[in-house]
Structure formats: structure tokens, C-alpha cells
C-alpha positions as semicolon CSV with decimal commas, in nm:
position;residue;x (nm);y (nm);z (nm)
1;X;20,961;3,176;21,117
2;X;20,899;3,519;20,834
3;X;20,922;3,762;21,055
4;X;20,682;3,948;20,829
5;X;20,402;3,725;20,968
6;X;20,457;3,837;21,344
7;X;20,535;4,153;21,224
8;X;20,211;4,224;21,016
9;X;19,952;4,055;21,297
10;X;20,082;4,316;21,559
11;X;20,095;4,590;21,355
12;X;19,654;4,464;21,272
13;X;19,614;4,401;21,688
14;X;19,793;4,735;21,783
15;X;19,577;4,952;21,525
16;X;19,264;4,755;21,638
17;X;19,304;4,844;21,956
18;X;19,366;4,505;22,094
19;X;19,580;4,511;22,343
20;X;19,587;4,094;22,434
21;X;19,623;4,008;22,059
22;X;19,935;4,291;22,026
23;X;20,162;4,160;22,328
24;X;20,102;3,795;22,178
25;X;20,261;3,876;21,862
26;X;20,472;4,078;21,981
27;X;20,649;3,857;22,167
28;X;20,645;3,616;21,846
29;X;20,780;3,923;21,653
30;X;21,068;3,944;21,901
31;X;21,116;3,598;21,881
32;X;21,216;3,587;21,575
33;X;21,362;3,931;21,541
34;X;21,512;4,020;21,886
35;X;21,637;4,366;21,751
36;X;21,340;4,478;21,675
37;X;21,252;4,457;22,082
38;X;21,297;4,809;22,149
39;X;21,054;4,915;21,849
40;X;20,765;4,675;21,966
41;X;20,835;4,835;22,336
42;X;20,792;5,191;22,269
43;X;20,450;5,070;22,064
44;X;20,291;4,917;22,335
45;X;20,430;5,195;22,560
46;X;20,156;5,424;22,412
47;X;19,913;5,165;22,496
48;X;19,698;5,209;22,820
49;X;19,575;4,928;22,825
50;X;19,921;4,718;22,780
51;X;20,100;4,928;22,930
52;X;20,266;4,809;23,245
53;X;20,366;4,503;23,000
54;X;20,567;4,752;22,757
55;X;20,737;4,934;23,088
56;X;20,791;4,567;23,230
57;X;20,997;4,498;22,901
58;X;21,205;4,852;22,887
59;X;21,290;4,815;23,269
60;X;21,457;4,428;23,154
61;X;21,614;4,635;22,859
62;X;21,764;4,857;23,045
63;X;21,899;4,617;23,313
64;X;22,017;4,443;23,046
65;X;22,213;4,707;22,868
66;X;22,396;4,791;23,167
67;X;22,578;4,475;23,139
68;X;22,872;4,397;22,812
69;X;22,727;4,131;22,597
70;X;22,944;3,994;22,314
71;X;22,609;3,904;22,168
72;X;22,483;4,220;22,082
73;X;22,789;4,316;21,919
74;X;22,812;4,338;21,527
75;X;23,119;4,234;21,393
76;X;23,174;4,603;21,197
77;X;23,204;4,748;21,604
78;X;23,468;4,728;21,817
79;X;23,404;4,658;22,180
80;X;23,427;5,077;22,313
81;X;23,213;5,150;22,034
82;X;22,943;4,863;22,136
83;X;22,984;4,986;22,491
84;X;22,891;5,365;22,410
85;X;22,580;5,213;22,173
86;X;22,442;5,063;22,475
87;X;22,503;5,374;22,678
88;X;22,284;5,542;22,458
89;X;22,025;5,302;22,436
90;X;22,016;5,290;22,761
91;X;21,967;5,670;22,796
92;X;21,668;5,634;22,442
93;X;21,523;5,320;22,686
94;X;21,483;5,591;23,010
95;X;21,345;5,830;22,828
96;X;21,086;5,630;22,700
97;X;20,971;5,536;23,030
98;X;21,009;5,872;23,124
99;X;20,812;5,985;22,855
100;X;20,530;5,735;22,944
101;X;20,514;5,844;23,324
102;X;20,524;6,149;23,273
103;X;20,161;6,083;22,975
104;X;20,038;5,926;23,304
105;X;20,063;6,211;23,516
106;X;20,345;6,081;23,693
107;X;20,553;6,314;23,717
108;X;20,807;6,197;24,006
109;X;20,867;5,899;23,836
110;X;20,923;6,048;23,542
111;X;21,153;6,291;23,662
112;X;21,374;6,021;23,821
113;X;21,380;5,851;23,488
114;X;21,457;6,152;23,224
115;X;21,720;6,280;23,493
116;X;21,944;5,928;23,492
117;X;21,854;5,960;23,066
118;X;22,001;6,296;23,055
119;X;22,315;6,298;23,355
120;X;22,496;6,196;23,043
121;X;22,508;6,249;22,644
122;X;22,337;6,480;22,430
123;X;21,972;6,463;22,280
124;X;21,740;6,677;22,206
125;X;21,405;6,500;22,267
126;X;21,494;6,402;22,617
127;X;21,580;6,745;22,747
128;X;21,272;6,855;22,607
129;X;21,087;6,585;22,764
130;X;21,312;6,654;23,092
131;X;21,209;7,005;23,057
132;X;20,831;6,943;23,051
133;X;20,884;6,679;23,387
134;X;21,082;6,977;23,587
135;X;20,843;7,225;23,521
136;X;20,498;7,012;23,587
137;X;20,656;7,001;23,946
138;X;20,772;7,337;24,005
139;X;21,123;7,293;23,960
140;X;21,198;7,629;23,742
141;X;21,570;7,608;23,823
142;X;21,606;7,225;23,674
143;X;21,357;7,320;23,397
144;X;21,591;7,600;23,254
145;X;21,877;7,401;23,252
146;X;21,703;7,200;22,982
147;X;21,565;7,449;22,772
148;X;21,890;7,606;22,760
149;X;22,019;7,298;22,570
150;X;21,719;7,285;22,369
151;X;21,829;7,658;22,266
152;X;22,220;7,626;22,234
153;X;22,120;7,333;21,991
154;X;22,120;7,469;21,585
155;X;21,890;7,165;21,513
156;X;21,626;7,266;21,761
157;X;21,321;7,316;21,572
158;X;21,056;7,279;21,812
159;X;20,897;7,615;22,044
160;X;21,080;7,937;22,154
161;X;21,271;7,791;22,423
162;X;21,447;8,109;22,517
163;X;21,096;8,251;22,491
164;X;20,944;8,025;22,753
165;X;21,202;8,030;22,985
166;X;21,241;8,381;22,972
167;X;20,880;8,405;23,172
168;X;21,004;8,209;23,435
169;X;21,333;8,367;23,508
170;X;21,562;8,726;23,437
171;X;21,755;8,757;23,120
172;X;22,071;8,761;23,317
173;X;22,017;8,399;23,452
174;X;21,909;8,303;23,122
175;X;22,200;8,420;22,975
176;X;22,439;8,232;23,227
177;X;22,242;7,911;23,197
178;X;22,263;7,922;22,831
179;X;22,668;8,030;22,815
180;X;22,650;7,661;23,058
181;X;22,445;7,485;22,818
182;X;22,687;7,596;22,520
183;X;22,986;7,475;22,736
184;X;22,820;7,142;22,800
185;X;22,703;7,067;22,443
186;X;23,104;7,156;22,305
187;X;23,240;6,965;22,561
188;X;22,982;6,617;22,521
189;X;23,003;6,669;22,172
190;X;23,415;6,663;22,090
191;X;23,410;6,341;22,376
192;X;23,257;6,178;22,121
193;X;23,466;6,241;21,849
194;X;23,693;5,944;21,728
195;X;23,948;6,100;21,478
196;X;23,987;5,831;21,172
197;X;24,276;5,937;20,891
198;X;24,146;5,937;20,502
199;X;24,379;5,708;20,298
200;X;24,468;5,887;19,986
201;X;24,468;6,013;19,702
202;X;24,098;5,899;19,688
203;X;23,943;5,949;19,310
204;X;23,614;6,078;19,213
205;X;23,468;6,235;18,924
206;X;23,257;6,546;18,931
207;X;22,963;6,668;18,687
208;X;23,165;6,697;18,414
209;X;23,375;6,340;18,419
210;X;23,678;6,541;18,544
211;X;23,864;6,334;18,865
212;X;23,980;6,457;19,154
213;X;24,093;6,396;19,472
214;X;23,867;6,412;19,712
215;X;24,050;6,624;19,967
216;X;24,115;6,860;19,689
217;X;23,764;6,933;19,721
218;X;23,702;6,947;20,102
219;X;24,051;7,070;20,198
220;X;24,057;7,333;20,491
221;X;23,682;7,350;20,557
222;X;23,478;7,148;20,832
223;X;23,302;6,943;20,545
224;X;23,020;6,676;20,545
225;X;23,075;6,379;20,292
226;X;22,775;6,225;20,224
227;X;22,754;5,891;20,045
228;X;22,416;5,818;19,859
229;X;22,234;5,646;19,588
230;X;22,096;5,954;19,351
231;X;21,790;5,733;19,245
232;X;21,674;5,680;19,637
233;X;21,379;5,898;19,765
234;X;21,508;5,828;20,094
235;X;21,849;5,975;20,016
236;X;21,680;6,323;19,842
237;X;21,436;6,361;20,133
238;X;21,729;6,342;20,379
239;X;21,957;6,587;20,175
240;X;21,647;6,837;20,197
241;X;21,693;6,795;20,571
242;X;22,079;6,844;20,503
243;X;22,043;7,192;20,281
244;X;21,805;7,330;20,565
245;X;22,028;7,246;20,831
246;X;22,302;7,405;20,677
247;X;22,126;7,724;20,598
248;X;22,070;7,751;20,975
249;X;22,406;7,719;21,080
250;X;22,642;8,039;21,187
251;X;22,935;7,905;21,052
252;X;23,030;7,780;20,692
253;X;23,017;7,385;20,616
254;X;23,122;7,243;20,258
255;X;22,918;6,924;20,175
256;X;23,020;6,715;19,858
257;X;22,754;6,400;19,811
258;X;22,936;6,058;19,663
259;X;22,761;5,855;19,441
260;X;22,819;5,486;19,467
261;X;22,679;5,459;19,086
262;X;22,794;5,617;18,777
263;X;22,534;5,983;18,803
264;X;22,304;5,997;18,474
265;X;22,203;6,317;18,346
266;X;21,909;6,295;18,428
267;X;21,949;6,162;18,767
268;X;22,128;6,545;18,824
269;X;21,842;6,718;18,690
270;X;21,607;6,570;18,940
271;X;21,857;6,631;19,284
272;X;21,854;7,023;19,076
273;X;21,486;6,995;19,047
274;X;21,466;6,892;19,427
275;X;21,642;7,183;19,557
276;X;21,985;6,993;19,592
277;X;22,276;7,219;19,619
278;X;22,529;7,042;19,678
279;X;22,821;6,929;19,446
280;X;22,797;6,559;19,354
281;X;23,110;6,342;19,261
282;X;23,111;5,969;19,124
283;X;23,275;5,754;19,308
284;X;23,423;5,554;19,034
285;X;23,661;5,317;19,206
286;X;23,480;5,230;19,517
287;X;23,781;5,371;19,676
288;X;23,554;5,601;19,857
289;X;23,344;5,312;19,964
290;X;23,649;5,083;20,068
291;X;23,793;5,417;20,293
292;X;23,513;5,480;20,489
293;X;23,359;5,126;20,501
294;X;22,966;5,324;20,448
295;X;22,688;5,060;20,614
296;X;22,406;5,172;20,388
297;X;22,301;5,496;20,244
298;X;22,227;5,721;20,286
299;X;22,556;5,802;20,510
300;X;22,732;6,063;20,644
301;X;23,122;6,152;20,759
302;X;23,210;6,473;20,921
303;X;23,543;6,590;20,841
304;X;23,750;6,849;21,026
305;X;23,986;7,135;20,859
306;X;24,252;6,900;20,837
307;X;24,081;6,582;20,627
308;X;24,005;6,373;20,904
309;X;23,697;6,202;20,986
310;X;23,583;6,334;21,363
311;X;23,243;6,172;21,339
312;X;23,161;5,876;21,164
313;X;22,809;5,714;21,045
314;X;22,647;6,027;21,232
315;X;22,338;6,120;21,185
316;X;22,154;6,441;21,079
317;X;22,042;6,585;21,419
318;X;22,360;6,529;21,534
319;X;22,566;6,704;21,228
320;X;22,480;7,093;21,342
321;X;22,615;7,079;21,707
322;X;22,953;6,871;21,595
323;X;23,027;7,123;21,309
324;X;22,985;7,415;21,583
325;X;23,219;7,206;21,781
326;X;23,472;7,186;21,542
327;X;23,440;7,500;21,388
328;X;23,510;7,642;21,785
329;X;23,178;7,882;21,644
330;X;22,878;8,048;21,872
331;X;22,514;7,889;21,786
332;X;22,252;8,117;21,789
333;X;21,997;8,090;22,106
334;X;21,670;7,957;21,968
């Protein structure tokens, strides 16, 4: 009943190439740990030989996220917020199969997939992937459209997308799709915004052991809190990713980092010696914590100019377009 047992013997049958021994523990895998379904299916996806199984299992995925289940829940969601976390499953499920037609040289069916994955929401890897289907069969106008969002999109980091569409059509039309794309992205992007109030004063302590209230420090700027342990690796690689995003951005973001522990002096030597900009305050009280109810860390909260959380628990690809959105700035065309 360890899911470690189920876990381990697929991971040995899926690297060994045997394709028989990976579907039977994978299904013990999911047995015991049903959310890690969606993981095992986009393994075996990449699988010729088991894959008809893995598509078998997304298509019964997806069915099944169309419909509410109380289930699935977890008690820290409320019932919209479940709803639009199975929306966008459902969209990461359909792009998956997309993805796997389309490495089968099926591009119809793949197109028909990645379009119903990316009628709604915003993500980066299927439009690229939608891109790539459009443009296999000739369809340059469809094919824009996507690379457009890939270039309106500050965390885009993948090839010139302006570049490659610029071969297939005039600047003018580029330039209209991509004012559209920018439109699209703004609008998607503030529908998803759920405005959450800050409970104050909130205390923290900076470098030097002096408190402060944390809106003193993030007042009247479109600001990132991000709460961290300053001994994970995980947390330092991620606020690497942080720092870079923000240098790429064309309009100014103020991050302060809370640390659930007391911050040793050597612990702030190492986030210097990483490259880690960012002020750090100590969130001595857990009143932090208790506010904005983290679920792990590392985690991040973007605030508007006001103090108030717009986008909660969101993630880093995510962080660049919803600053644009609230800061009302232009991205740059990539």
C-alpha cells in the first residue's frame, strides 16, 4: 500500500523500455495515489508502444473533468475555485493529447485537440504547440494568431516568434495580430484575478531586526510577496527564475521575500552569494503566514498599487503577464 513501491517499479519498467510491465504498475501507482494519474498519463503518452493506453486514460480524464466532483475538491478551495482548476486541467489534459497526435504525425487530430485546449485561458506551451499543429497544415492565418501570444507574453523564452511569423505574413498584419494578442492576454489575465484584502498592520523584521509593516514596504507599487524557507535550494533556484523575470519586464515590480524562520547571517550571505536581490523580511509572528494562508513554499502573492492581493498561490510563468495587466503597461514583442 507505499506508494513508493508502485511508484519506483514504473519508474524501472518505463526507463527499461517495457511498456507491459509500466501500464501494470501504473495502474497500481494510481491505485494508491489517484492524483498522481495525470503524471503517470503524460509518461506513457511518450510511449509508442503504450500509447493508445495513455490517450485511452487522458480521454476518461478529460470526460471526467468536465463534470463537478466534490471529491476532487480540497478543503483549502472553494467550489468556483475547484471548478476553474478543472477547467484548466482540462485544457493541460488536451494539450497533451494534442501534443501526442501531433509526435504522430497527426496533425488533424491534433489540431482539433490544441484548438478546444486553447478557445479558453492562457498558456504558453499550448499555443506554441497550437502554433506548430496550424502551420504543419497550412493554416498561416491560425498559426499567427498563436505566435502572436507566444510574443505579447514577457515570459516567452523559447524562438523569435515575431521572427518566424514575420516570413509568413506583412509586418502590418503582424502588427494587428499582435495589438489582438495583447488585448486577449490583458483581458484573460484580469478575469482571473480574485481581489483578497491584507489584514493589517502585518509585522516583519528586515536585515537589521527593525519591524515594519508590511505595506509600508510594498505600498503604491504592483509588488510580488514571496514567502520562502532561506535554507531551501528549491526556493533560491526559483528566486533566480524570479530576478530574471523581473529584469525582463517593461514596467517596475517591487518584490520583498518573507521568511517563515528567524534569517541567520549566514543564511543572507548565501541568497547575496546566489545573486538574490531582493529585500528579505522575517516574518516573526506568523502573522504573514496566518494572512495569506501560504500552502508550501516556496509561494507567491501578487499585490496591486493599492495592497491587495489580485493573484494568489500563482506561479512564476504566470507572474510577468499579470503584473503587465495590472500595471495597464505594453510588453515588448518577442
Amino acid at each position: 500500500r507505499h506508494g513508493a513501491v508502485p511508484q519506483l517499479a514504473f519508474e524501472f519498467a518505463r526507463d527499461a523500455g517495457n511498456g507491459t510491465a509500466a501500464c501494470r504498475w501504473a495502474l497500481r501507482w494510481i491505485a494508491v495515489e489517484p492524483w498522481n494519474r495525470l503524471f503517470v498519463a503524460t509518461e506513457l503518452a511518450t510511449n509508442p508502444a503504450v500509447r493508445d493506453t495513455a490517450l485511452a486514460w487522458l480521454r476518461a480524464e478529460a470526460t471526467a473533468l468536465e463534470r463537478p466532483q466534490d471529491a476532487r475538491r480540497p478543503l483549502y478551495r472553494s467550489v468556483e475555485q475547484q471548478r476553474e482548476n478543472d477547467a484548466r486541467e482540462r485544457r493541460e489534459v488536451l494539450g497533451l493529447m494534442g501534443r501526442v497526435a501531433l509526435a504522430a504525425e497527426q496533425p488533424e487530430a491534433a489540431l482539433a485537440l490544441l484548438d478546444s485546449a486553447t478557445a479558453r485561458g492562457w498558456t504558453l506551451e499550448l499555443f506554441d504547440a497550437a502554433a506548430s499543429a496550424r502551420l504543419q497544415v497550412g493554416d498561416v492565418t491560425g498559426g499567427v494568431e498563436m505566435l502572436a501570444r507566444l510574443a505579447v507574453d514577457p515570459a516567452y523564452g523559447g524562438p523569435d516568434a515575431a521572427a518566424r511569423a514575420l516570413t509568413l505574413v506583412r509586418p502590418d498584419e503582424w502588427a494587428r495580430e499582435v495589438d489582438r494578442a495583447r488585448t486577449r492576454m490583458i483581458e484573460v489575465t484580469l478575469a482571473a484575478a480574485r481581489a483578497r484584502g491584507i489584514p493589517g498592520p502585518l509585522r516583519v523584521s528586515d536585515e537589521e531586526g527593525t519591524e515594519h509593516d508590511l505595506q509600508e514596504l510594498i505600498g503604491g507599487h504592483v509588488s510580488v510577496v514571496a514567502l520562502f524557507w532561506p535554507a531551501c535550494r528549491t526556493c533560491v533556484s526559483e528566486l533566480h527564475q524570479l530576478r530574471d523575470l523581473q529584469r525582463r519586464l517593461p514596467v517596475s515590480l517591487r518584490t520583498v521575500l518573507v521568511s517563515g524562520s528567524p534569517l541567520l547571517p549566514s543564511q543572507l550571505e548565501f541568497l547575496r552569494a546566489e545573486g538574490v536581490p531582493f529585500p528579505v523580511v522575517v516574518d516573526n509572528y506568523g502573522a504573514v503566514a496566518e494572512a495569506l494562508e501560504p500552502r508550501g513554499r516556496p509561494q507567491y502573492f501578487l499585490l496591486d498599487r493599492h495592497g491587495t492581493i489580485r493573484f494568489s498561490y500563482t506561479s512564476l510563468e504566470d507572474i510577468p503577464r499579470q503584473v503587465l495587466a495590472l500595471s495597464g503597461g505594453e510588453p515588448p514583442v518577442t
